[in-house]
mmCIF file with all atom_site columns, C-alpha atoms in Angstrom:
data_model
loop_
_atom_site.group_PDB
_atom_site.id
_atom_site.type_symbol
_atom_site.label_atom_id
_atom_site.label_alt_id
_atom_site.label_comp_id
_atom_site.label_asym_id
_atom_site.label_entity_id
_atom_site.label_seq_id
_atom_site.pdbx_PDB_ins_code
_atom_site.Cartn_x
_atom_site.Cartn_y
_atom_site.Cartn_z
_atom_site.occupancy
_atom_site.B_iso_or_equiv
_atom_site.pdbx_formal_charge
_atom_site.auth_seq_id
_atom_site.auth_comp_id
_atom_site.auth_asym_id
_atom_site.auth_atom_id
_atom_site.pdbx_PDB_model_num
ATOM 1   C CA . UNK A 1 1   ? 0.000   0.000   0.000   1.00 43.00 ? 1   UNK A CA 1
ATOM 2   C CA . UNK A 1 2   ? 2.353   2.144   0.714   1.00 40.00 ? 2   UNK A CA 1
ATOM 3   C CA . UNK A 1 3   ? 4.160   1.448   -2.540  1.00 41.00 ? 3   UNK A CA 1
ATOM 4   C CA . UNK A 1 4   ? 1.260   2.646   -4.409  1.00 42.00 ? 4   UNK A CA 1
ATOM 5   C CA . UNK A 1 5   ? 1.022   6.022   -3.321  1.00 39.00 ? 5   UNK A CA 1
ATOM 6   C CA . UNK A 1 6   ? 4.576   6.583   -3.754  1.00 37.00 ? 6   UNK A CA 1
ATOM 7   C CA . UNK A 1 7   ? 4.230   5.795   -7.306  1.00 38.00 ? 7   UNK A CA 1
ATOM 8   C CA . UNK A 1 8   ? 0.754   7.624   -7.939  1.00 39.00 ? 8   UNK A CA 1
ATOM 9   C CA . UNK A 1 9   ? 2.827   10.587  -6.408  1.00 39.00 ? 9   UNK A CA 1
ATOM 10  C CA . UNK A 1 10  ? 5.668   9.986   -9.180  1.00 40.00 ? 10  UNK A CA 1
ATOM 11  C CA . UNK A 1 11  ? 3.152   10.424  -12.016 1.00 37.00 ? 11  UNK A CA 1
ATOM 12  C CA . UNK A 1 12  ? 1.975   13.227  -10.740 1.00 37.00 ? 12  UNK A CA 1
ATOM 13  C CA . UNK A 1 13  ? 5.131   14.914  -10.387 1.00 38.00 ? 13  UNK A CA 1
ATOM 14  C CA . UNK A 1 14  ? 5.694   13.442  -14.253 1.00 38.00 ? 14  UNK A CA 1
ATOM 15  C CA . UNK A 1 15  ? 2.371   15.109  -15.167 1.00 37.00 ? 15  UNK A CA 1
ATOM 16  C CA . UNK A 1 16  ? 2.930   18.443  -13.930 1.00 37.00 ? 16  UNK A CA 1
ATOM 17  C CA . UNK A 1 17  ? 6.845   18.471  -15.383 1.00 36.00 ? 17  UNK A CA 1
ATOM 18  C CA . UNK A 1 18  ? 5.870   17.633  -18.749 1.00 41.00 ? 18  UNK A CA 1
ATOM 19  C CA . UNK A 1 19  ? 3.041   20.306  -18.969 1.00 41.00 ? 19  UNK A CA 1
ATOM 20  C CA . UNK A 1 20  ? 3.612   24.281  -19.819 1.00 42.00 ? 20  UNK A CA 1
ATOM 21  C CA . UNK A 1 21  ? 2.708   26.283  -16.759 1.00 41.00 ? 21  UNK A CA 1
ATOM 22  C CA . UNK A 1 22  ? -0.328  28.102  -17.319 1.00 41.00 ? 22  UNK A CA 1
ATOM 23  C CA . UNK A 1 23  ? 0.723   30.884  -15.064 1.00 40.00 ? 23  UNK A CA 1
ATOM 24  C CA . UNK A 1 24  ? 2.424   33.877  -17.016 1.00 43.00 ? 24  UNK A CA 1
ATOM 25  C CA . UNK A 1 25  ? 1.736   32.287  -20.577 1.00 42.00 ? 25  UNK A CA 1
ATOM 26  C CA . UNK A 1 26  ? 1.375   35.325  -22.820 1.00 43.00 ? 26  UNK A CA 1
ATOM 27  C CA . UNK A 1 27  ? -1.849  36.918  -24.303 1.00 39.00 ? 27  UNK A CA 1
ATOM 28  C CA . UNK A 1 28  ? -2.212  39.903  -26.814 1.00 40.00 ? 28  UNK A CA 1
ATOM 29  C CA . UNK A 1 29  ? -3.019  41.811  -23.804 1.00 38.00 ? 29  UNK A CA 1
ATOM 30  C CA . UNK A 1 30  ? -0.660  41.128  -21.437 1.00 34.00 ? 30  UNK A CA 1
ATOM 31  C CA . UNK A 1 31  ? 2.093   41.519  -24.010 1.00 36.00 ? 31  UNK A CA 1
ATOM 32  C CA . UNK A 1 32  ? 1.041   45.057  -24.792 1.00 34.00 ? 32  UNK A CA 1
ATOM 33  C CA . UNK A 1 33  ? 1.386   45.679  -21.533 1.00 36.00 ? 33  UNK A CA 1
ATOM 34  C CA . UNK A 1 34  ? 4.641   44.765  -20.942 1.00 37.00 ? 34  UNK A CA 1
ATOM 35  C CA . UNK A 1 35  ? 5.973   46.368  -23.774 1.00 36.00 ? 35  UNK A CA 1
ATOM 36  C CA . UNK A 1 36  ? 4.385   49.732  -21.828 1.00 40.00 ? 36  UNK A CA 1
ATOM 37  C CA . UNK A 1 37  ? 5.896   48.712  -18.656 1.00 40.00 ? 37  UNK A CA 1
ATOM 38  C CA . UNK A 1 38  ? 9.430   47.790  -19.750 1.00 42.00 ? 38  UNK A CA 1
ATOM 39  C CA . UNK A 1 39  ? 9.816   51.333  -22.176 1.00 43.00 ? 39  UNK A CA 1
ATOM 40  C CA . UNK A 1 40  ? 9.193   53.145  -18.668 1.00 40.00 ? 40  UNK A CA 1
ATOM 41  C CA . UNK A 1 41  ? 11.446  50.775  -16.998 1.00 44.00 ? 41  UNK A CA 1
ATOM 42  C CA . UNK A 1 42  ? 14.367  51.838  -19.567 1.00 50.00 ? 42  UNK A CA 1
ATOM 43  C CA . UNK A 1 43  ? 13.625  55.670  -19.148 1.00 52.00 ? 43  UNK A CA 1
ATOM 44  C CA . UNK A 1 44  ? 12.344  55.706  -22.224 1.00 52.00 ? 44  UNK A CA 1
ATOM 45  C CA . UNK A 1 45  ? 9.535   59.184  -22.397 1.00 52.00 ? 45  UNK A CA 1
ATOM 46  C CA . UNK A 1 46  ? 6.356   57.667  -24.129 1.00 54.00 ? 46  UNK A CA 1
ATOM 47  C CA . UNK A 1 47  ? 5.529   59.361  -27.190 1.00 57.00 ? 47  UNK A CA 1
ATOM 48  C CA . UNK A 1 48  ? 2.960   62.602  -26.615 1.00 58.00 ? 48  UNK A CA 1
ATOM 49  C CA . UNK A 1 49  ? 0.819   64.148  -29.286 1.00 62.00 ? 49  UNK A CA 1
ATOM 50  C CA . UNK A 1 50  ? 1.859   67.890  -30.312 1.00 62.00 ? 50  UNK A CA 1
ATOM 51  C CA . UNK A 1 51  ? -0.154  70.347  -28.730 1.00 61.00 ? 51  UNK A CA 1
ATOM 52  C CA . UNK A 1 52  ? -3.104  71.873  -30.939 1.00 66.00 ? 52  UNK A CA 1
ATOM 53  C CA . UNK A 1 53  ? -2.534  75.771  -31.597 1.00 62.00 ? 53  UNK A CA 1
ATOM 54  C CA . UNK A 1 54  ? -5.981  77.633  -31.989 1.00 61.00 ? 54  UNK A CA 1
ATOM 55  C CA . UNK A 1 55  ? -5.522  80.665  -34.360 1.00 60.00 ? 55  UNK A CA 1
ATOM 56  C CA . UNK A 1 56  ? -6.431  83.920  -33.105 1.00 59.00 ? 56  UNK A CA 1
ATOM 57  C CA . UNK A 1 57  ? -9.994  84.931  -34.662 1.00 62.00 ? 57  UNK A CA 1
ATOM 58  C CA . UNK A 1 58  ? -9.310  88.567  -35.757 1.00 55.00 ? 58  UNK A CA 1
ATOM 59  C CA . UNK A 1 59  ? -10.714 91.490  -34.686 1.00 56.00 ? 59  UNK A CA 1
ATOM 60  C CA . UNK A 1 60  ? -14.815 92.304  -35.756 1.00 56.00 ? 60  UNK A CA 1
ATOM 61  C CA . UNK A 1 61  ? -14.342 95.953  -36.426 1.00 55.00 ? 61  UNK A CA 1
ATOM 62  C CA . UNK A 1 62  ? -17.144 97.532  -34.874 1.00 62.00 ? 62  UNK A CA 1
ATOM 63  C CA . UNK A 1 63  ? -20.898 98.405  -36.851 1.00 75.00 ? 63  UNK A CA 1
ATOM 64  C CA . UNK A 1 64  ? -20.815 101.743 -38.108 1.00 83.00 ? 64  UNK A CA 1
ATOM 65  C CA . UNK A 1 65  ? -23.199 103.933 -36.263 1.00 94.00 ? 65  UNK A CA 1
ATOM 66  C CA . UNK A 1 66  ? -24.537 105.856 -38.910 1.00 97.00 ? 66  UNK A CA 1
ATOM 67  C CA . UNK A 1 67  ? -26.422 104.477 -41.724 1.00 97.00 ? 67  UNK A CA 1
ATOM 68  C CA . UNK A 1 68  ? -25.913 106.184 -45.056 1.00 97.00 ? 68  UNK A CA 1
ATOM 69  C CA . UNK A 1 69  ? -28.365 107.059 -47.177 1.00 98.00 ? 69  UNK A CA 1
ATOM 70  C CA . UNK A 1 70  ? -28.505 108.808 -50.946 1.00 98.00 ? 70  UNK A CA 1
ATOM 71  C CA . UNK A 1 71  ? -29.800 112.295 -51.082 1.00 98.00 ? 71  UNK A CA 1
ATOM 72  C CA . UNK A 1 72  ? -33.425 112.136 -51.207 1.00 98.00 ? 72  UNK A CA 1
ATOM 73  C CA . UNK A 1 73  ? -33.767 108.900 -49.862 1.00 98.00 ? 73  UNK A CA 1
ATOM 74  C CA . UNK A 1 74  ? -37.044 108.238 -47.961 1.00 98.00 ? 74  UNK A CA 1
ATOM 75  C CA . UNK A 1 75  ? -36.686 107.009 -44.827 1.00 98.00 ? 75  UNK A CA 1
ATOM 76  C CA . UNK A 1 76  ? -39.685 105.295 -42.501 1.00 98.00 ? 76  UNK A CA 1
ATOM 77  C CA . UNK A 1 77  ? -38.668 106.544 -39.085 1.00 97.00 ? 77  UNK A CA 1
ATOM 78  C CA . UNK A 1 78  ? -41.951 105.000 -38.117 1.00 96.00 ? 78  UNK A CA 1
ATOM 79  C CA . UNK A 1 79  ? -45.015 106.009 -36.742 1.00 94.00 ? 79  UNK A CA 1
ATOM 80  C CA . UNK A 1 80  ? -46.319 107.177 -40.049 1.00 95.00 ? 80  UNK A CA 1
ATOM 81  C CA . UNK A 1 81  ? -42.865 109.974 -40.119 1.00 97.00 ? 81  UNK A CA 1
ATOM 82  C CA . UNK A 1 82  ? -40.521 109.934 -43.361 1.00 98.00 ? 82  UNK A CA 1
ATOM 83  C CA . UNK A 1 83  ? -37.358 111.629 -43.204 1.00 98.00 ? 83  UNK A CA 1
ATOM 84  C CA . UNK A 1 84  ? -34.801 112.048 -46.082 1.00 98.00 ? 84  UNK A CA 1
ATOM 85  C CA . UNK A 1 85  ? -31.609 114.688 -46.681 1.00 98.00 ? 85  UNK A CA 1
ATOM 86  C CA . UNK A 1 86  ? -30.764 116.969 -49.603 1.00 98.00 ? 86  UNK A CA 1
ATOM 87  C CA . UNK A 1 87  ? -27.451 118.795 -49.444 1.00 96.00 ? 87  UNK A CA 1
ATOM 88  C CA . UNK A 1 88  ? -28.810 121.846 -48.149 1.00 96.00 ? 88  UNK A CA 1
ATOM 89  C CA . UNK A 1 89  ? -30.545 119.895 -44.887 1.00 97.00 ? 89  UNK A CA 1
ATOM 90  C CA . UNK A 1 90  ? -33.192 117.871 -43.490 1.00 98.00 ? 90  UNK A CA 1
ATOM 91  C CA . UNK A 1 91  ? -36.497 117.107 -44.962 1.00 98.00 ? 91  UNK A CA 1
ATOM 92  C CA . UNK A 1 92  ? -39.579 115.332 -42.688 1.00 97.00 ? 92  UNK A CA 1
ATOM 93  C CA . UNK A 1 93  ? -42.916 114.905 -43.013 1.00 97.00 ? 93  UNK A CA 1
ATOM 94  C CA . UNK A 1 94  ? -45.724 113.351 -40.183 1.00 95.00 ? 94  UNK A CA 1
ATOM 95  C CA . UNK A 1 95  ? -49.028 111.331 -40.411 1.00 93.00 ? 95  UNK A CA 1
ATOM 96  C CA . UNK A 1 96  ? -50.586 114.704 -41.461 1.00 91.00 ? 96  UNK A CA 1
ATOM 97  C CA . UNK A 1 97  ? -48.362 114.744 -44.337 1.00 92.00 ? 97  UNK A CA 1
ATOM 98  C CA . UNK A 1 98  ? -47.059 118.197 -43.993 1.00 91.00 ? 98  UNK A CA 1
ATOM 99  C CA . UNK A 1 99  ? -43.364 118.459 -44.771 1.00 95.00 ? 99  UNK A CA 1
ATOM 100 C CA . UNK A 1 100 ? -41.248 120.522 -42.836 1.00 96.00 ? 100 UNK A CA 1
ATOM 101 C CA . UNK A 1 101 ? -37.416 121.598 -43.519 1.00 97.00 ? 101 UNK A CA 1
ATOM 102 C CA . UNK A 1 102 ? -34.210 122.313 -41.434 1.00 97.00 ? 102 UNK A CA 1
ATOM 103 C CA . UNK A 1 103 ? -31.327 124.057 -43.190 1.00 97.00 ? 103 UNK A CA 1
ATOM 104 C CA . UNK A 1 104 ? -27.508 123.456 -42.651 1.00 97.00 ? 104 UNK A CA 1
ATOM 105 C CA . UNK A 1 105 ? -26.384 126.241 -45.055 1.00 96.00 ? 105 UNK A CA 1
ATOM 106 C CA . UNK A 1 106 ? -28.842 128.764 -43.573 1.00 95.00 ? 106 UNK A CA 1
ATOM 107 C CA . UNK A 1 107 ? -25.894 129.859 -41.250 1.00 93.00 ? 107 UNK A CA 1
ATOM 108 C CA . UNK A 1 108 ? -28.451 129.517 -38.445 1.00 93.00 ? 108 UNK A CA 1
ATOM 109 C CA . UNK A 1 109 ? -26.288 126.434 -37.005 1.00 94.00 ? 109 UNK A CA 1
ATOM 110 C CA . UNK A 1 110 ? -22.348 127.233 -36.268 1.00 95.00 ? 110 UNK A CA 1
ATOM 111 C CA . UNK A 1 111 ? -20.811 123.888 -38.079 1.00 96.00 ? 111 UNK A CA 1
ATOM 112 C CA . UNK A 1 112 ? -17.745 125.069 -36.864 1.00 96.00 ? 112 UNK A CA 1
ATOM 113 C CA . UNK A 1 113 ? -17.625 123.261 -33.664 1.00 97.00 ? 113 UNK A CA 1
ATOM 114 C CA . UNK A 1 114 ? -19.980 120.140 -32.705 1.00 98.00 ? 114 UNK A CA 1
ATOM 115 C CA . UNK A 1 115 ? -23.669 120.824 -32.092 1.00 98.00 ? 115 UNK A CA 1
ATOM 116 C CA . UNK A 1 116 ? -27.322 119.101 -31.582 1.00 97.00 ? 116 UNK A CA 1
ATOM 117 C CA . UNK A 1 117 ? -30.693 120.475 -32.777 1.00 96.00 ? 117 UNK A CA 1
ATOM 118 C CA . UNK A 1 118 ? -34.076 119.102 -31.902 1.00 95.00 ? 118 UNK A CA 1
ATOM 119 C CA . UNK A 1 119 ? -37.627 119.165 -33.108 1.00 94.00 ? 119 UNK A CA 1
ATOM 120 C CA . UNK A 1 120 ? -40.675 117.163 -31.713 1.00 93.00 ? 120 UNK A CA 1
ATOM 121 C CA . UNK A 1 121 ? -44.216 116.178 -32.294 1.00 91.00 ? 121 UNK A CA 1
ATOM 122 C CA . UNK A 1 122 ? -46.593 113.945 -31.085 1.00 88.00 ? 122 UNK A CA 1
ATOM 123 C CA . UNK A 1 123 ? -49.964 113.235 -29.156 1.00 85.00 ? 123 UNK A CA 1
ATOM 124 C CA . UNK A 1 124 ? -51.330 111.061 -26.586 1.00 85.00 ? 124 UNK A CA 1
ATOM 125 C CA . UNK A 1 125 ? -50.199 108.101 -28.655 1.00 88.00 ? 125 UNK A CA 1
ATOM 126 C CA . UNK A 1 126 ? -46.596 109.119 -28.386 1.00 92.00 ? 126 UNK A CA 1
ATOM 127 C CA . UNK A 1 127 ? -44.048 111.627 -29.521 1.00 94.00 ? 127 UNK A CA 1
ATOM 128 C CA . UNK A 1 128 ? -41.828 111.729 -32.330 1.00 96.00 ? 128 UNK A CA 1
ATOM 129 C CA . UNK A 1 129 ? -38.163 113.789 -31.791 1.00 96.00 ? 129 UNK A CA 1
ATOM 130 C CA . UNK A 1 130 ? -35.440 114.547 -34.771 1.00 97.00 ? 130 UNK A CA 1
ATOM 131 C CA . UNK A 1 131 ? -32.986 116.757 -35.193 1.00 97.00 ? 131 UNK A CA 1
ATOM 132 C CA . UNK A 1 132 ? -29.216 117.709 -36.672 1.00 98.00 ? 132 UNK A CA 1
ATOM 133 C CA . UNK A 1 133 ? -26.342 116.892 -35.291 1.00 98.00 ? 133 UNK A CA 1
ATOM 134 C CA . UNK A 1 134 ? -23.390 119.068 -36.654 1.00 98.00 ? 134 UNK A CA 1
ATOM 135 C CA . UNK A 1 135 ? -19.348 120.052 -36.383 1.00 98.00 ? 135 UNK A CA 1
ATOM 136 C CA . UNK A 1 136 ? -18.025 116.455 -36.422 1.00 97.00 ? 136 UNK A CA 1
ATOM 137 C CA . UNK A 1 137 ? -17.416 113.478 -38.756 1.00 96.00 ? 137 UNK A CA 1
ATOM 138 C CA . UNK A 1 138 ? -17.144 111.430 -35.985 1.00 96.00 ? 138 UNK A CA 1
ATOM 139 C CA . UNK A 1 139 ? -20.670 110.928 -34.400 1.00 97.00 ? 139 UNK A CA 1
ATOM 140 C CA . UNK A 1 140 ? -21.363 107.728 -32.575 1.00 97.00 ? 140 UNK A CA 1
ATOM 141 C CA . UNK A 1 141 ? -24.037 108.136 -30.415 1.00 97.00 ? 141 UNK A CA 1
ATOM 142 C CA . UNK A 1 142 ? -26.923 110.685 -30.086 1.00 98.00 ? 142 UNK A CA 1
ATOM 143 C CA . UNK A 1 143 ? -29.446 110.160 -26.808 1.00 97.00 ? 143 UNK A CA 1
ATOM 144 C CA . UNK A 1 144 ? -32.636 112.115 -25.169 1.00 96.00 ? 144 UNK A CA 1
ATOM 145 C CA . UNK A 1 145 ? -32.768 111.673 -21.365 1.00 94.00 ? 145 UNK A CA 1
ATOM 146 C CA . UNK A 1 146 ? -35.256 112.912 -19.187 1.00 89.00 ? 146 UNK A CA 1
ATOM 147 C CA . UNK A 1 147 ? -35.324 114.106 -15.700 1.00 84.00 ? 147 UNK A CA 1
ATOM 148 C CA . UNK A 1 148 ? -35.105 111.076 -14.354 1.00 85.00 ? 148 UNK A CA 1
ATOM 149 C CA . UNK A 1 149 ? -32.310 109.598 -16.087 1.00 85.00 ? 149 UNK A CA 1
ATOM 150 C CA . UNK A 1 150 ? -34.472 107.638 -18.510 1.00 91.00 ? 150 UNK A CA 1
ATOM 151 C CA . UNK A 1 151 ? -32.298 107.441 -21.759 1.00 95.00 ? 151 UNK A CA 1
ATOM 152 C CA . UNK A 1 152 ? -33.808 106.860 -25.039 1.00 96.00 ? 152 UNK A CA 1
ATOM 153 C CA . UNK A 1 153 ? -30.687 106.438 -28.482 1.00 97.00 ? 153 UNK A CA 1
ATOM 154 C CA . UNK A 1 154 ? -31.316 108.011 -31.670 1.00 98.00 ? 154 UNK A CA 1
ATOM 155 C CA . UNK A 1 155 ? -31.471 106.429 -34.983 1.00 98.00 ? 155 UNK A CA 1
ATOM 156 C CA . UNK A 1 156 ? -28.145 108.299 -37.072 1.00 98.00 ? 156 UNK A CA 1
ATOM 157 C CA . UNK A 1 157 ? -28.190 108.871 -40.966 1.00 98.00 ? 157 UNK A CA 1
ATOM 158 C CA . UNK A 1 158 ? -26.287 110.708 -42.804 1.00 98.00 ? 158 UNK A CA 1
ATOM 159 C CA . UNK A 1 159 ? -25.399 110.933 -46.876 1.00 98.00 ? 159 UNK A CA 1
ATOM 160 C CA . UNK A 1 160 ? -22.447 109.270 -48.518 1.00 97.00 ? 160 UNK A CA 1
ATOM 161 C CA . UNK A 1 161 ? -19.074 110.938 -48.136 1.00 94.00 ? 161 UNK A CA 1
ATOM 162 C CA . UNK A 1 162 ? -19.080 111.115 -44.562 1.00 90.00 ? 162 UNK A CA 1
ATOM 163 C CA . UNK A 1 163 ? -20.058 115.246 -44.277 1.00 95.00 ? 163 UNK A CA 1
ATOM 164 C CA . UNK A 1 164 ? -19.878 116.547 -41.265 1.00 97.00 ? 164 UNK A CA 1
ATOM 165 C CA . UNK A 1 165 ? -23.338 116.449 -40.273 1.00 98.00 ? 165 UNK A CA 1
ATOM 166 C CA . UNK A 1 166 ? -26.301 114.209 -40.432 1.00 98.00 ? 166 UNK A CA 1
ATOM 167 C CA . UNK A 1 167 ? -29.543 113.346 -38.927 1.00 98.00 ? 167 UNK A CA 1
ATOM 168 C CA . UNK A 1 168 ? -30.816 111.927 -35.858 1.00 98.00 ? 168 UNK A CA 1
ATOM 169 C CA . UNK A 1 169 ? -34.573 110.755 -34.905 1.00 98.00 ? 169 UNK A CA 1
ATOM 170 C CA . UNK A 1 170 ? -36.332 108.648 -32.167 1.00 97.00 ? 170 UNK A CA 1
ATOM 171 C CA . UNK A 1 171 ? -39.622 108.124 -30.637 1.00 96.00 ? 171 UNK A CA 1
ATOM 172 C CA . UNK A 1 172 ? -40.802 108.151 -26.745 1.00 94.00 ? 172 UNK A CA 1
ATOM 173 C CA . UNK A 1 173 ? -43.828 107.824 -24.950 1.00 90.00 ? 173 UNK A CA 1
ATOM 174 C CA . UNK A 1 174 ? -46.380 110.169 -24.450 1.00 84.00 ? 174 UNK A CA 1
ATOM 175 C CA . UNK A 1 175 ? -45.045 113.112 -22.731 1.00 70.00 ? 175 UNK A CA 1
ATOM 176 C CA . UNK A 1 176 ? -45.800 116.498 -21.002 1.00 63.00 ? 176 UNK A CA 1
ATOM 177 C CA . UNK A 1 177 ? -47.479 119.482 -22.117 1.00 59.00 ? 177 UNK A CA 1
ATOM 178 C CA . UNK A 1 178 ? -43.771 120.365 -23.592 1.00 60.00 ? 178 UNK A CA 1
ATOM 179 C CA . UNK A 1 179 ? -44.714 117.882 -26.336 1.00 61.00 ? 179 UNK A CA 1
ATOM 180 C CA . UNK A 1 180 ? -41.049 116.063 -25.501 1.00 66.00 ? 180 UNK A CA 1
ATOM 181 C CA . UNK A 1 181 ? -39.564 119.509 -25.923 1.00 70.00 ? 181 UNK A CA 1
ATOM 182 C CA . UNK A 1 182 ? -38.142 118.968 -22.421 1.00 83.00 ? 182 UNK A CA 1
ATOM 183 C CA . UNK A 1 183 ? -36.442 116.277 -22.975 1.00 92.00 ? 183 UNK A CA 1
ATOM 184 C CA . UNK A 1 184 ? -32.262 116.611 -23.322 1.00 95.00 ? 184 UNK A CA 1
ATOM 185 C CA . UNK A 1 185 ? -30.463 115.656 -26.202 1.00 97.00 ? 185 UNK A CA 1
ATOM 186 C CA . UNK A 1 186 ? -26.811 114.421 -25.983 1.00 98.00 ? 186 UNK A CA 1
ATOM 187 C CA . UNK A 1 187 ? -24.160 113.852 -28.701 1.00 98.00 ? 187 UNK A CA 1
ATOM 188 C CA . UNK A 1 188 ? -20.831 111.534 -28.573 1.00 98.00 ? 188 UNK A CA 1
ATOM 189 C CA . UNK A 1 189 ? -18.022 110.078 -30.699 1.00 97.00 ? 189 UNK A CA 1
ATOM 190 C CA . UNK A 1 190 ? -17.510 106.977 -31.732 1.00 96.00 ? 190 UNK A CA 1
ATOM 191 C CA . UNK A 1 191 ? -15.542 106.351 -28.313 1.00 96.00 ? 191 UNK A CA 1
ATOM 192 C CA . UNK A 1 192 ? -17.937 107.426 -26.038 1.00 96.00 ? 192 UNK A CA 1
ATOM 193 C CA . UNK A 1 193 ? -16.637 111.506 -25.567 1.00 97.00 ? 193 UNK A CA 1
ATOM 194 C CA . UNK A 1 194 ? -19.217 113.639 -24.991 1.00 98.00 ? 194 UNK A CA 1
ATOM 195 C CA . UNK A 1 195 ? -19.085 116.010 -27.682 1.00 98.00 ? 195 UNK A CA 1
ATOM 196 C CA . UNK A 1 196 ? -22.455 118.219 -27.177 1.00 98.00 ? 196 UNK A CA 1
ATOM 197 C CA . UNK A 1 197 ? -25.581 118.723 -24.996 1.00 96.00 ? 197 UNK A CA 1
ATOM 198 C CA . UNK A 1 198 ? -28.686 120.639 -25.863 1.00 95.00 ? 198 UNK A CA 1
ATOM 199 C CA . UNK A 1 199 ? -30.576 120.823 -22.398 1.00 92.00 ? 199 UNK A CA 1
ATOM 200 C CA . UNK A 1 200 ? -34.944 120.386 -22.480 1.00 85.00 ? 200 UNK A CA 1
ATOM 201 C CA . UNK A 1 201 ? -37.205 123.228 -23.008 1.00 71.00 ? 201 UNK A CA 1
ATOM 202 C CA . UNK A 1 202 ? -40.161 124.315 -21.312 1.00 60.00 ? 202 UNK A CA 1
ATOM 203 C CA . UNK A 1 203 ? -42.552 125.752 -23.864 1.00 50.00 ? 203 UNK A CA 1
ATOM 204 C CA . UNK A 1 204 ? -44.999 124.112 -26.186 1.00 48.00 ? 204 UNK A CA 1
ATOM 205 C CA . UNK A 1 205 ? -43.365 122.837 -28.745 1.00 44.00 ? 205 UNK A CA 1
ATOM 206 C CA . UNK A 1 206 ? -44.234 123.442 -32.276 1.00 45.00 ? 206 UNK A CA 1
ATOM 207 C CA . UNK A 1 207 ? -42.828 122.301 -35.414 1.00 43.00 ? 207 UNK A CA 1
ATOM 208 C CA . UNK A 1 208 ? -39.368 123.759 -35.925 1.00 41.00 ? 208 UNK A CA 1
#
């Protein structure tokens, strides 16, 4: 008996020498990884991607504030008002379809230095404001503002050639018995300098 399990335990050992270890055999995956391992082991840096460079968008110059328009161009400013320029100044005309003119070679306006004028009509419905502005080629912004700080901007037109004046024209709510005449009217550069102020009336307005 004892015989017998020394020689069952002989072909075992026979068994187990003759077969390849399954432990450490190599796979596809395995072998990847060792490649990985040993190319750190050496010091070897593993190879990086270059970085991506993003070119610089350029530069959106900025709209230009003042639309041009041809001489005698009708305009809608809304609210049933049409507004257009000749060389000699600015043409308007209301709902009632009466047309009304402001000269800029009158010599009534000093185009000399920069300037605002302002005209306004309206009723319960609302009121319509326009005006010159004058003495620069350089206009950016024109705004009314009331007492209270309330700030309304101006539409700007002007004809081609860039002249050194042009038109402005908005529309606010209802306002007092001044017919918007009280309301302040502002003009700036294209960078924001305040270039002009025509302070609010208080008398009726009429047209002008």
């Amino acid at each position: 008996m004892k015989k017998y399990w020394l020689a069952a335990a002989g072909v075992v050992a026979a068994v187990a020498i003759a077969a390849p270890s399954a432990v450490g055999a190599p796979t596809a995956t395995s072998t990847t990884s060792a490649t990985s391992t040993t190319s750190f082991a050496n010091g070897t840096a593993a190879p990086t991607e270059p970085a991506k460079v993003t070119p610089a968008k350029a530069a959106v110059p900025a709209p230009n504030p003042v639309r041009t328009v041809r001489p005698g161009e009708r305009v809608d400013a809304g609210g049933g008002f049409t507004v257009w320029l000749t060389r000699d100044g600015k043409h308007w005309t209301g709902p009632d379809g009466y047309e009304n003119f402001r000269s800029v070679v009158d010599g009534n306006i000093d185009r000399s230095e920069p300037g605002v004028s302002h005209q306004s009509e309206g009723d319960a419905t609302g009121v319509f404001h326009s005006g010159l502005y004058y003495g620069t080629r350089n206009a950016g912004r024109v705004e009314l503002s009331d007492t209270e700080g309330h700030r309304t901007v101006a539409t700007l037109i002007a004809l081609p050639g860039r002249p050194d004046w042009g038109v402005w024209y908005a529309h606010t709510a209802p306002a007092d018995g001044n017919g918007g005449s009280s309301l302040g009217v502002t003009l700036y550069d294209r960078a924001g300098k305040l270039l002009a102020e025509l302070p609010g009336f208080h008398f009726p307005a009429g047209r002008g």
